[in-house]
Amino acid sequence: MYSIIRKRHVFHQLSNLPEDPGTVSKPNRKKLDTDQNENQIFSNDDWKPTKEWVASWRKKLPLQTIMRLLQVLVPQVEKICIDKNLTDESEIITFLQNGTLVGLLPVPHPILMRKYQPNAATSVWFRRYMWGFSVSQEHLTSDMV
């Protein structure tokens, strides 16, 4: 958590990143040497991010939880640093270790129980697993005798 607090500007930038593909920069791709000859590993230089691509990976980031954590903890850590005139990280880390975020973070999704529905793929897997187990047990018992 301490690292997240220290690097909070990165999370704020990610949170405020627009979905406009023009704002997402393309990484630098270098030509890499291989054993036999020099081939370019990344051959698709025409790739450009789309709005859908940015939205797809952005929605997978747990930014809501991290931003809530920052919203709660940053003022508390800053207050402790000012009140106690702290310059040492160890007391801040101790505070974070002893604190709790119960009730502050979003409630996780409930665990859904699903009834097993047999199908051809799972039947084949189970049959192969049981035969493999039986054969391996037979080898173990025959080696012991």
PDB file of C-alpha atoms in Angstrom:
ATOM      1  CA  MET A   1       0.000   0.000   0.000  1.00  0.00           C
ATOM      2  CA  TYR A   2       2.843   2.346   0.774  1.00  0.00           C
ATOM      3  CA  SER A   3       4.152   2.008  -2.789  1.00  0.00           C
ATOM      4  CA  ILE A   4       0.699   2.811  -4.164  1.00  0.00           C
ATOM      5  CA  ILE A   5       0.548   5.926  -1.979  1.00  0.00           C
ATOM      6  CA  ARG A   6       4.015   7.037  -3.060  1.00  0.00           C
ATOM      7  CA  LYS A   7       3.208   6.481  -6.763  1.00  0.00           C
ATOM      8  CA  ARG A   8      -0.303   7.948  -6.524  1.00  0.00           C
ATOM      9  CA  HIS A   9       0.343  10.363  -9.388  1.00  0.00           C
ATOM     10  CA  VAL A  10       0.564   7.392 -11.781  1.00  0.00           C
ATOM     11  CA  PHE A  11      -2.835   6.123 -10.670  1.00  0.00           C
ATOM     12  CA  HIS A  12      -4.320   9.602 -10.968  1.00  0.00           C
ATOM     13  CA  GLN A  13      -2.961   9.828 -14.520  1.00  0.00           C
ATOM     14  CA  LEU A  14      -4.428   6.422 -15.394  1.00  0.00           C
ATOM     15  CA  SER A  15      -7.740   7.384 -13.846  1.00  0.00           C
ATOM     16  CA  ASN A  16      -7.871  10.621 -15.865  1.00  0.00           C
ATOM     17  CA  LEU A  17      -6.596   9.082 -19.109  1.00  0.00           C
ATOM     18  CA  PRO A  18      -9.065   9.882 -21.869  1.00  0.00           C
ATOM     19  CA  GLU A  19     -10.203   7.117 -24.168  1.00  0.00           C
ATOM     20  CA  ASP A  20      -9.077   9.141 -27.171  1.00  0.00           C
ATOM     21  CA  PRO A  21      -6.609   6.924 -29.075  1.00  0.00           C
ATOM     22  CA  GLY A  22      -4.457   9.942 -29.946  1.00  0.00           C
ATOM     23  CA  THR A  23      -3.478  10.398 -26.308  1.00  0.00           C
ATOM     24  CA  VAL A  24      -2.172   6.842 -25.982  1.00  0.00           C
ATOM     25  CA  SER A  25       1.378   6.787 -27.279  1.00  0.00           C
ATOM     26  CA  LYS A  26       2.851   3.902 -29.154  1.00  0.00           C
ATOM     27  CA  PRO A  27       5.781   2.203 -27.368  1.00  0.00           C
ATOM     28  CA  ASN A  28       9.218   2.361 -28.930  1.00  0.00           C
ATOM     29  CA  ARG A  29       9.954  -0.856 -30.716  1.00  0.00           C
ATOM     30  CA  LYS A  30      13.546  -1.706 -31.412  1.00  0.00           C
ATOM     31  CA  LYS A  31      15.016  -4.182 -33.779  1.00  0.00           C
ATOM     32  CA  LEU A  32      16.244  -7.143 -31.739  1.00  0.00           C
ATOM     33  CA  ASP A  33      19.068  -9.504 -32.680  1.00  0.00           C
ATOM     34  CA  THR A  34      18.331 -13.200 -32.972  1.00  0.00           C
ATOM     35  CA  ASP A  35      20.837 -16.020 -33.171  1.00  0.00           C
ATOM     36  CA  GLN A  36      20.680 -16.466 -36.937  1.00  0.00           C
ATOM     37  CA  ASN A  37      19.865 -13.062 -38.355  1.00  0.00           C
ATOM     38  CA  GLU A  38      18.353  -9.744 -37.498  1.00  0.00           C
ATOM     39  CA  ASN A  39      14.581  -9.952 -37.751  1.00  0.00           C
ATOM     40  CA  GLN A  40      12.187  -7.413 -36.495  1.00  0.00           C
ATOM     41  CA  ILE A  41      10.148  -9.060 -33.747  1.00  0.00           C
ATOM     42  CA  PHE A  42       7.289  -6.574 -34.018  1.00  0.00           C
ATOM     43  CA  SER A  43       6.369  -6.490 -37.660  1.00  0.00           C
ATOM     44  CA  ASN A  44       3.083  -4.568 -37.447  1.00  0.00           C
ATOM     45  CA  ASP A  45       4.280  -0.958 -37.408  1.00  0.00           C
ATOM     46  CA  ASP A  46       0.903   0.261 -38.662  1.00  0.00           C
ATOM     47  CA  TRP A  47      -0.864  -0.546 -35.377  1.00  0.00           C
ATOM     48  CA  LYS A  48      -2.754   2.345 -33.867  1.00  0.00           C
ATOM     49  CA  PRO A  49      -4.811   2.164 -30.681  1.00  0.00           C
ATOM     50  CA  THR A  50      -8.547   2.445 -31.117  1.00  0.00           C
ATOM     51  CA  LYS A  51     -11.099   3.839 -28.709  1.00  0.00           C
ATOM     52  CA  GLU A  52     -12.462   0.310 -28.186  1.00  0.00           C
ATOM     53  CA  TRP A  53      -8.984  -1.052 -27.393  1.00  0.00           C
ATOM     54  CA  VAL A  54      -8.314   1.663 -24.813  1.00  0.00           C
ATOM     55  CA  ALA A  55     -11.737   1.118 -23.239  1.00  0.00           C
ATOM     56  CA  SER A  56     -11.215  -2.677 -23.126  1.00  0.00           C
ATOM     57  CA  TRP A  57      -8.004  -2.629 -21.097  1.00  0.00           C
ATOM     58  CA  ARG A  58      -8.985   0.400 -19.047  1.00  0.00           C
ATOM     59  CA  LYS A  59     -12.135  -1.247 -17.689  1.00  0.00           C
ATOM     60  CA  LYS A  60     -10.018  -4.204 -16.487  1.00  0.00           C
ATOM     61  CA  LEU A  61      -7.898  -1.991 -14.251  1.00  0.00           C
ATOM     62  CA  PRO A  62      -9.011  -1.964 -10.590  1.00  0.00           C
ATOM     63  CA  LEU A  63      -8.858   1.821 -10.512  1.00  0.00           C
ATOM     64  CA  GLN A  64     -12.034   2.318  -8.487  1.00  0.00           C
ATOM     65  CA  THR A  65     -10.610   0.363  -5.556  1.00  0.00           C
ATOM     66  CA  ILE A  66      -7.177   1.978  -5.768  1.00  0.00           C
ATOM     67  CA  MET A  67      -8.599   5.490  -6.066  1.00  0.00           C
ATOM     68  CA  ARG A  68     -10.839   4.873  -3.031  1.00  0.00           C
ATOM     69  CA  LEU A  69      -7.817   3.594  -1.106  1.00  0.00           C
ATOM     70  CA  LEU A  70      -5.873   6.731  -2.054  1.00  0.00           C
ATOM     71  CA  GLN A  71      -8.808   8.990  -1.207  1.00  0.00           C
ATOM     72  CA  VAL A  72      -8.914   7.563   2.327  1.00  0.00           C
ATOM     73  CA  LEU A  73      -5.264   6.882   3.128  1.00  0.00           C
ATOM     74  CA  VAL A  74      -3.402   9.850   1.614  1.00  0.00           C
ATOM     75  CA  PRO A  75      -4.971  12.440   3.949  1.00  0.00           C
ATOM     76  CA  GLN A  76      -4.367  10.170   6.945  1.00  0.00           C
ATOM     77  CA  VAL A  77      -0.715   9.591   6.056  1.00  0.00           C
ATOM     78  CA  GLU A  78      -0.154  13.298   5.341  1.00  0.00           C
ATOM     79  CA  LYS A  79      -1.740  14.217   8.694  1.00  0.00           C
ATOM     80  CA  ILE A  80       0.499  11.775  10.564  1.00  0.00           C
ATOM     81  CA  CYS A  81       3.574  13.101   8.769  1.00  0.00           C
ATOM     82  CA  ILE A  82       2.689  16.706   9.630  1.00  0.00           C
ATOM     83  CA  ASP A  83       1.574  16.029  13.238  1.00  0.00           C
ATOM     84  CA  LYS A  84       4.575  13.895  14.158  1.00  0.00           C
ATOM     85  CA  ASN A  85       7.036  15.619  11.811  1.00  0.00           C
ATOM     86  CA  LEU A  86       7.941  12.249  10.291  1.00  0.00           C
ATOM     87  CA  THR A  87      10.700  11.715   7.810  1.00  0.00           C
ATOM     88  CA  ASP A  88      11.124   7.987   8.457  1.00  0.00           C
ATOM     89  CA  GLU A  89       9.099   5.524   6.395  1.00  0.00           C
ATOM     90  CA  SER A  90       9.009   2.863   9.116  1.00  0.00           C
ATOM     91  CA  GLU A  91       6.362   4.646  11.225  1.00  0.00           C
ATOM     92  CA  ILE A  92       4.172   5.204   8.178  1.00  0.00           C
ATOM     93  CA  ILE A  93       4.477   1.546   7.232  1.00  0.00           C
ATOM     94  CA  THR A  94       3.610   0.530  10.806  1.00  0.00           C
ATOM     95  CA  PHE A  95       0.516   2.767  10.638  1.00  0.00           C
ATOM     96  CA  LEU A  96      -0.531   1.168   7.356  1.00  0.00           C
ATOM     97  CA  GLN A  97       0.055  -2.357   8.681  1.00  0.00           C
ATOM     98  CA  ASN A  98      -2.057  -1.731  11.774  1.00  0.00           C
ATOM     99  CA  GLY A  99      -4.885   0.051   9.961  1.00  0.00           C
ATOM    100  CA  THR A 100      -7.953  -1.480   8.375  1.00  0.00           C
ATOM    101  CA  LEU A 101      -9.887  -0.641   5.252  1.00  0.00           C
ATOM    102  CA  VAL A 102     -12.977  -2.643   6.200  1.00  0.00           C
ATOM    103  CA  GLY A 103     -16.038  -0.645   5.244  1.00  0.00           C
ATOM    104  CA  LEU A 104     -14.075   1.787   3.101  1.00  0.00           C
ATOM    105  CA  LEU A 105     -13.430  -0.277   0.017  1.00  0.00           C
ATOM    106  CA  PRO A 106     -16.199  -1.496  -2.306  1.00  0.00           C
ATOM    107  CA  VAL A 107     -17.859  -4.758  -1.356  1.00  0.00           C
ATOM    108  CA  PRO A 108     -16.575  -7.634  -3.505  1.00  0.00           C
ATOM    109  CA  HIS A 109     -18.930  -9.496  -5.786  1.00  0.00           C
ATOM    110  CA  PRO A 110     -20.680 -12.447  -4.147  1.00  0.00           C
ATOM    111  CA  ILE A 111     -19.368 -15.899  -4.900  1.00  0.00           C
ATOM    112  CA  LEU A 112     -21.752 -17.675  -7.212  1.00  0.00           C
ATOM    113  CA  MET A 113     -22.273 -21.390  -6.772  1.00  0.00           C
ATOM    114  CA  ARG A 114     -22.940 -23.213 -10.004  1.00  0.00           C
ATOM    115  CA  LYS A 115     -24.245 -26.715 -10.403  1.00  0.00           C
ATOM    116  CA  TYR A 116     -21.995 -29.036 -12.377  1.00  0.00           C
ATOM    117  CA  GLN A 117     -23.356 -29.700 -15.835  1.00  0.00           C
ATOM    118  CA  PRO A 118     -21.643 -32.633 -17.491  1.00  0.00           C
ATOM    119  CA  ASN A 119     -20.493 -32.338 -21.065  1.00  0.00           C
ATOM    120  CA  ALA A 120     -18.327 -34.300 -23.475  1.00  0.00           C
ATOM    121  CA  ALA A 121     -15.104 -32.389 -22.738  1.00  0.00           C
ATOM    122  CA  THR A 122     -15.286 -32.786 -18.962  1.00  0.00           C
ATOM    123  CA  SER A 123     -16.244 -36.461 -19.321  1.00  0.00           C
ATOM    124  CA  VAL A 124     -13.170 -37.114 -21.463  1.00  0.00           C
ATOM    125  CA  TRP A 125     -10.953 -35.181 -19.033  1.00  0.00           C
ATOM    126  CA  PHE A 126     -12.313 -37.049 -16.002  1.00  0.00           C
ATOM    127  CA  ARG A 127     -11.988 -40.458 -17.700  1.00  0.00           C
ATOM    128  CA  ARG A 128      -8.350 -39.729 -18.668  1.00  0.00           C
ATOM    129  CA  TYR A 129      -7.592 -38.408 -15.187  1.00  0.00           C
ATOM    130  CA  MET A 130      -9.006 -41.522 -13.501  1.00  0.00           C
ATOM    131  CA  TRP A 131      -7.173 -43.878 -15.863  1.00  0.00           C
ATOM    132  CA  GLY A 132      -3.940 -41.958 -15.352  1.00  0.00           C
ATOM    133  CA  PHE A 133      -4.396 -42.080 -11.593  1.00  0.00           C
ATOM    134  CA  SER A 134      -5.180 -45.797 -11.654  1.00  0.00           C
ATOM    135  CA  VAL A 135      -2.165 -46.618 -13.825  1.00  0.00           C
ATOM    136  CA  SER A 136       0.184 -44.500 -11.710  1.00  0.00           C
ATOM    137  CA  GLN A 137      -1.073 -46.161  -8.521  1.00  0.00           C
ATOM    138  CA  GLU A 138      -0.576 -49.569 -10.094  1.00  0.00           C
ATOM    139  CA  HIS A 139       3.026 -48.653 -10.941  1.00  0.00           C
ATOM    140  CA  LEU A 140       3.618 -47.448  -7.388  1.00  0.00           C
ATOM    141  CA  THR A 141       2.254 -50.618  -5.784  1.00  0.00           C
ATOM    142  CA  SER A 142       4.090 -52.905  -8.223  1.00  0.00           C
ATOM    143  CA  ASP A 143       7.363 -51.112  -7.483  1.00  0.00           C
ATOM    144  CA  MET A 144       6.915 -51.632  -3.756  1.00  0.00           C
ATOM    145  CA  VAL A 145       6.449 -55.409  -4.083  1.00  0.00           C
TER     146      VAL A 145
END
